[in-house]
Amino acid sequence: MIDFHLNGQPRRCEASPDASVLELLRETLGQTGTKEGCASGDCGACTVAIGEAGPDGRVRYHSANACITPAHQLQGRALVTVEGLAQGEALHPAQAAMVACHASQCGFCTPGIVMSLFTLHEETRQRPAPLTPERLEAALGGNLCRCTGYRPIRDAALSMGEHPYARPEWLDLAVDATALAQESAAGSAFVQPTTLAELIEERRRHPEAPIVAGGTDLWLEVTQRLRRFERLVDVTRVAELIAIEEATLADGPEGWWIGGAVTYAQFEPLLTEHYPAFAHLLHRLGSAQVRNRGTLGGNIANASPIGDTPPVLLALGSRLWLAGPDGERELPLDDVFLDYKQTALREGEVIRAVFLPRPEPGRHLRVWKLSKRREDDISAVLGAFAWRLEDGVLREVRLAFGGMAAIPKRATAAEAALEGQPPTVASFQAARAALEQDFQPMSDVRGSAHYRSLSSANLLERLRLVIAQQQAHSDREVMLHAYAH
């Protein structure tokens, strides 16, 4: 049983463990304004807004792809769909602006675009800031429109403030999630533990039940492969897994433990302050809808060779904090990935947190992603590079790649070729040659083996040029914004 608010009205619905929000809306509740396009979180036609109360008691809304969001994650939350925006004959500013700017043709994608604009409107109301082109396109980057073209949609977004708006009070209505969760937990096949101990016990009793957090990858098994799940364990409410805590490890490094169920959107501000190159990558990792739901722990546990965050974490020397039936342990990320989709996690273990080291003075990080589109696309090759320049030679060199092997992997031979060497043309030529020892990439739809070998070598040449620029007393690299044209 799921208890939530839909457009301000309390709802109680039954749903299978693997039902999506989209399925619940269209097939159970008869709310057909939300459309199914790709059923994989790419087109945005199914975009809805999900709200929950923050620590200050204020309800904040984020956009989400209804097609790959588990319906049971609505428990104790507020859901807003396109049907709930108009107040009688008065349209929401997002709707009114779309009409005024002739921003719709066939209209199939329009409800999702309107909902993305609704969440942008709400965000601007709560945290006023200039609506820059980058901010606007980040909000709309997950919405595709095949027939209207994007200029009138952008015009509509920029003109929302010109339309009157009487904001309904129900948008600020917080749902008592704790009471509802306790009421509906008994007998549910979609389990939502709230403590690590409960999670570990559930894993012990039902090791076959998949873990779900953002669902941005797991739910494709349902929508694309038509797989059915009889039981699921949701980790998005486990207190220990949704925390970000400063820490100093026993052997000295300072940094942060990022909970395994912390979303990309939640830890982006930390990266913006301390690792701008990592934060820049997030703007190219999926869309706003995906970043609002996807988690760091999920990206690691998925063990995809083209996951975007593992190469960066490998370059930074991150560690995992694992918890399972036999207790807790730390494991260097270097030792986690064993083979394609295989990790060193033991049966029943979960990723409690990921350690992100605090940047050290003089240590640098660069991250470059190659894909067919600049936004909302999967990597063909991703390179992450960390180093320190001391007395004119390279120290603590860590080079990691995605898309070059069956796992995210460090280029240890290339690292050895650069370690202790000056950043000269000759030393980088040796490093590029060493890449042939590190990787024998495969060909697939995203790139040929030749392309991957050539592009990874070229990324090392780009690194050389960046270091040369630094030696010329400029540490500023010109980077195109993820949404630049």
PDB file of N, CA and C in Angstrom, residues 401-437:
ATOM      1  N   PHE A 401      40.526   5.515 -16.264  1.00  0.00           N
ATOM      2  CA  PHE A 401      39.684   5.607 -17.460  1.00  0.00           C
ATOM      3  C   PHE A 401      38.427   4.768 -17.308  1.00  0.00           C
ATOM      4  N   GLY A 402      37.369   5.228 -17.941  1.00  0.00           N
ATOM      5  CA  GLY A 402      36.166   4.457 -18.152  1.00  0.00           C
ATOM      6  C   GLY A 402      36.003   4.217 -19.642  1.00  0.00           C
ATOM      7  N   GLY A 403      35.396   3.090 -20.015  1.00  0.00           N
ATOM      8  CA  GLY A 403      35.181   2.791 -21.427  1.00  0.00           C
ATOM      9  C   GLY A 403      36.365   2.151 -22.119  1.00  0.00           C
ATOM     10  N   MET A 404      37.447   1.878 -21.382  1.00  0.00           N
ATOM     11  CA  MET A 404      38.661   1.336 -21.998  1.00  0.00           C
ATOM     12  C   MET A 404      38.886  -0.135 -21.646  1.00  0.00           C
ATOM     13  N   ALA A 405      38.096  -0.664 -20.716  1.00  0.00           N
ATOM     14  CA  ALA A 405      38.264  -2.057 -20.291  1.00  0.00           C
ATOM     15  C   ALA A 405      36.922  -2.567 -19.787  1.00  0.00           C
ATOM     16  N   ALA A 406      36.921  -3.790 -19.291  1.00  0.00           N
ATOM     17  CA  ALA A 406      35.682  -4.374 -18.773  1.00  0.00           C
ATOM     18  C   ALA A 406      35.271  -3.748 -17.449  1.00  0.00           C
ATOM     19  N   ILE A 407      36.170  -2.987 -16.844  1.00  0.00           N
ATOM     20  CA  ILE A 407      35.908  -2.312 -15.570  1.00  0.00           C
ATOM     21  C   ILE A 407      36.479  -0.905 -15.634  1.00  0.00           C
ATOM     22  N   PRO A 408      36.030   0.002 -14.771  1.00  0.00           N
ATOM     23  CA  PRO A 408      36.756   1.261 -14.610  1.00  0.00           C
ATOM     24  C   PRO A 408      38.145   0.927 -14.075  1.00  0.00           C
ATOM     25  N   LYS A 409      39.195   1.521 -14.654  1.00  0.00           N
ATOM     26  CA  LYS A 409      40.530   1.001 -14.366  1.00  0.00           C
ATOM     27  C   LYS A 409      41.583   2.094 -14.441  1.00  0.00           C
ATOM     28  N   ARG A 410      42.564   1.973 -13.537  1.00  0.00           N
ATOM     29  CA  ARG A 410      43.713   2.874 -13.590  1.00  0.00           C
ATOM     30  C   ARG A 410      44.700   2.431 -14.661  1.00  0.00           C
ATOM     31  N   ALA A 411      45.380   3.403 -15.265  1.00  0.00           N
ATOM     32  CA  ALA A 411      46.421   3.129 -16.260  1.00  0.00           C
ATOM     33  C   ALA A 411      47.762   3.095 -15.534  1.00  0.00           C
ATOM     34  N   THR A 412      48.044   1.969 -14.885  1.00  0.00           N
ATOM     35  CA  THR A 412      49.215   1.910 -14.011  1.00  0.00           C
ATOM     36  C   THR A 412      50.537   2.000 -14.781  1.00  0.00           C
ATOM     37  N   ALA A 413      50.606   1.458 -15.984  1.00  0.00           N
ATOM     38  CA  ALA A 413      51.843   1.555 -16.768  1.00  0.00           C
ATOM     39  C   ALA A 413      52.091   3.000 -17.190  1.00  0.00           C
ATOM     40  N   ALA A 414      51.055   3.687 -17.600  1.00  0.00           N
ATOM     41  CA  ALA A 414      51.198   5.099 -17.971  1.00  0.00           C
ATOM     42  C   ALA A 414      51.550   5.944 -16.743  1.00  0.00           C
ATOM     43  N   GLU A 415      50.966   5.601 -15.596  1.00  0.00           N
ATOM     44  CA  GLU A 415      51.321   6.312 -14.359  1.00  0.00           C
ATOM     45  C   GLU A 415      52.810   6.164 -14.069  1.00  0.00           C
ATOM     46  N   ALA A 416      53.319   4.930 -14.194  1.00  0.00           N
ATOM     47  CA  ALA A 416      54.728   4.677 -13.904  1.00  0.00           C
ATOM     48  C   ALA A 416      55.637   5.440 -14.870  1.00  0.00           C
ATOM     49  N   ALA A 417      55.172   5.593 -16.111  1.00  0.00           N
ATOM     50  CA  ALA A 417      55.977   6.322 -17.090  1.00  0.00           C
ATOM     51  C   ALA A 417      56.088   7.807 -16.753  1.00  0.00           C
ATOM     52  N   LEU A 418      55.113   8.333 -16.017  1.00  0.00           N
ATOM     53  CA  LEU A 418      55.119   9.767 -15.678  1.00  0.00           C
ATOM     54  C   LEU A 418      55.655  10.039 -14.280  1.00  0.00           C
ATOM     55  N   GLU A 419      55.534   9.088 -13.377  1.00  0.00           N
ATOM     56  CA  GLU A 419      55.923   9.318 -11.985  1.00  0.00           C
ATOM     57  C   GLU A 419      57.416   9.677 -11.885  1.00  0.00           C
ATOM     58  N   GLY A 420      57.679  10.817 -11.242  1.00  0.00           N
ATOM     59  CA  GLY A 420      59.053  11.271 -11.051  1.00  0.00           C
ATOM     60  C   GLY A 420      59.688  11.901 -12.274  1.00  0.00           C
ATOM     61  N   GLN A 421      58.919  12.077 -13.339  1.00  0.00           N
ATOM     62  CA  GLN A 421      59.440  12.648 -14.573  1.00  0.00           C
ATOM     63  C   GLN A 421      58.964  14.092 -14.752  1.00  0.00           C
ATOM     64  N   PRO A 422      59.739  14.906 -15.443  1.00  0.00           N
ATOM     65  CA  PRO A 422      59.249  16.244 -15.780  1.00  0.00           C
ATOM     66  C   PRO A 422      58.150  16.127 -16.824  1.00  0.00           C
ATOM     67  N   PRO A 423      57.201  17.056 -16.853  1.00  0.00           N
ATOM     68  CA  PRO A 423      56.081  16.956 -17.813  1.00  0.00           C
ATOM     69  C   PRO A 423      56.477  17.396 -19.214  1.00  0.00           C
ATOM     70  N   THR A 424      57.427  16.678 -19.806  1.00  0.00           N
ATOM     71  CA  THR A 424      57.941  17.028 -21.119  1.00  0.00           C
ATOM     72  C   THR A 424      57.219  16.244 -22.210  1.00  0.00           C
ATOM     73  N   VAL A 425      57.469  16.649 -23.432  1.00  0.00           N
ATOM     74  CA  VAL A 425      56.899  15.932 -24.572  1.00  0.00           C
ATOM     75  C   VAL A 425      57.350  14.479 -24.555  1.00  0.00           C
ATOM     76  N   ALA A 426      58.627  14.243 -24.240  1.00  0.00           N
ATOM     77  CA  ALA A 426      59.165  12.889 -24.261  1.00  0.00           C
ATOM     78  C   ALA A 426      58.519  11.999 -23.194  1.00  0.00           C
ATOM     79  N   SER A 427      58.340  12.522 -21.980  1.00  0.00           N
ATOM     80  CA  SER A 427      57.755  11.702 -20.920  1.00  0.00           C
ATOM     81  C   SER A 427      56.302  11.370 -21.226  1.00  0.00           C
ATOM     82  N   PHE A 428      55.581  12.303 -21.840  1.00  0.00           N
ATOM     83  CA  PHE A 428      54.189  12.013 -22.177  1.00  0.00           C
ATOM     84  C   PHE A 428      54.089  11.101 -23.396  1.00  0.00           C
ATOM     85  N   GLN A 429      55.066  11.153 -24.277  1.00  0.00           N
ATOM     86  CA  GLN A 429      55.087  10.180 -25.371  1.00  0.00           C
ATOM     87  C   GLN A 429      55.243   8.770 -24.808  1.00  0.00           C
ATOM     88  N   ALA A 430      56.098   8.634 -23.806  1.00  0.00           N
ATOM     89  CA  ALA A 430      56.285   7.332 -23.170  1.00  0.00           C
ATOM     90  C   ALA A 430      55.002   6.875 -22.472  1.00  0.00           C
ATOM     91  N   ALA A 431      54.301   7.821 -21.846  1.00  0.00           N
ATOM     92  CA  ALA A 431      53.046   7.472 -21.168  1.00  0.00           C
ATOM     93  C   ALA A 431      51.990   7.031 -22.165  1.00  0.00           C
ATOM     94  N   ARG A 432      51.921   7.716 -23.313  1.00  0.00           N
ATOM     95  CA  ARG A 432      50.935   7.324 -24.320  1.00  0.00           C
ATOM     96  C   ARG A 432      51.253   5.941 -24.881  1.00  0.00           C
ATOM     97  N   ALA A 433      52.529   5.653 -25.056  1.00  0.00           N
ATOM     98  CA  ALA A 433      52.909   4.314 -25.528  1.00  0.00           C
ATOM     99  C   ALA A 433      52.559   3.255 -24.476  1.00  0.00           C
ATOM    100  N   ALA A 434      52.686   3.620 -23.200  1.00  0.00           N
ATOM    101  CA  ALA A 434      52.395   2.663 -22.120  1.00  0.00           C
ATOM    102  C   ALA A 434      50.921   2.325 -22.028  1.00  0.00           C
ATOM    103  N   LEU A 435      50.066   3.190 -22.559  1.00  0.00           N
ATOM    104  CA  LEU A 435      48.633   2.896 -22.546  1.00  0.00           C
ATOM    105  C   LEU A 435      48.316   1.587 -23.259  1.00  0.00           C
ATOM    106  N   GLU A 436      49.150   1.209 -24.227  1.00  0.00           N
ATOM    107  CA  GLU A 436      48.918  -0.055 -24.937  1.00  0.00           C
ATOM    108  C   GLU A 436      49.112  -1.257 -24.019  1.00  0.00           C
ATOM    109  N   GLN A 437      49.925  -1.085 -22.950  1.00  0.00           N
ATOM    110  CA  GLN A 437      50.062  -2.149 -21.966  1.00  0.00           C
ATOM    111  C   GLN A 437      48.862  -2.172 -21.013  1.00  0.00           C
TER     112      GLN A 437
END
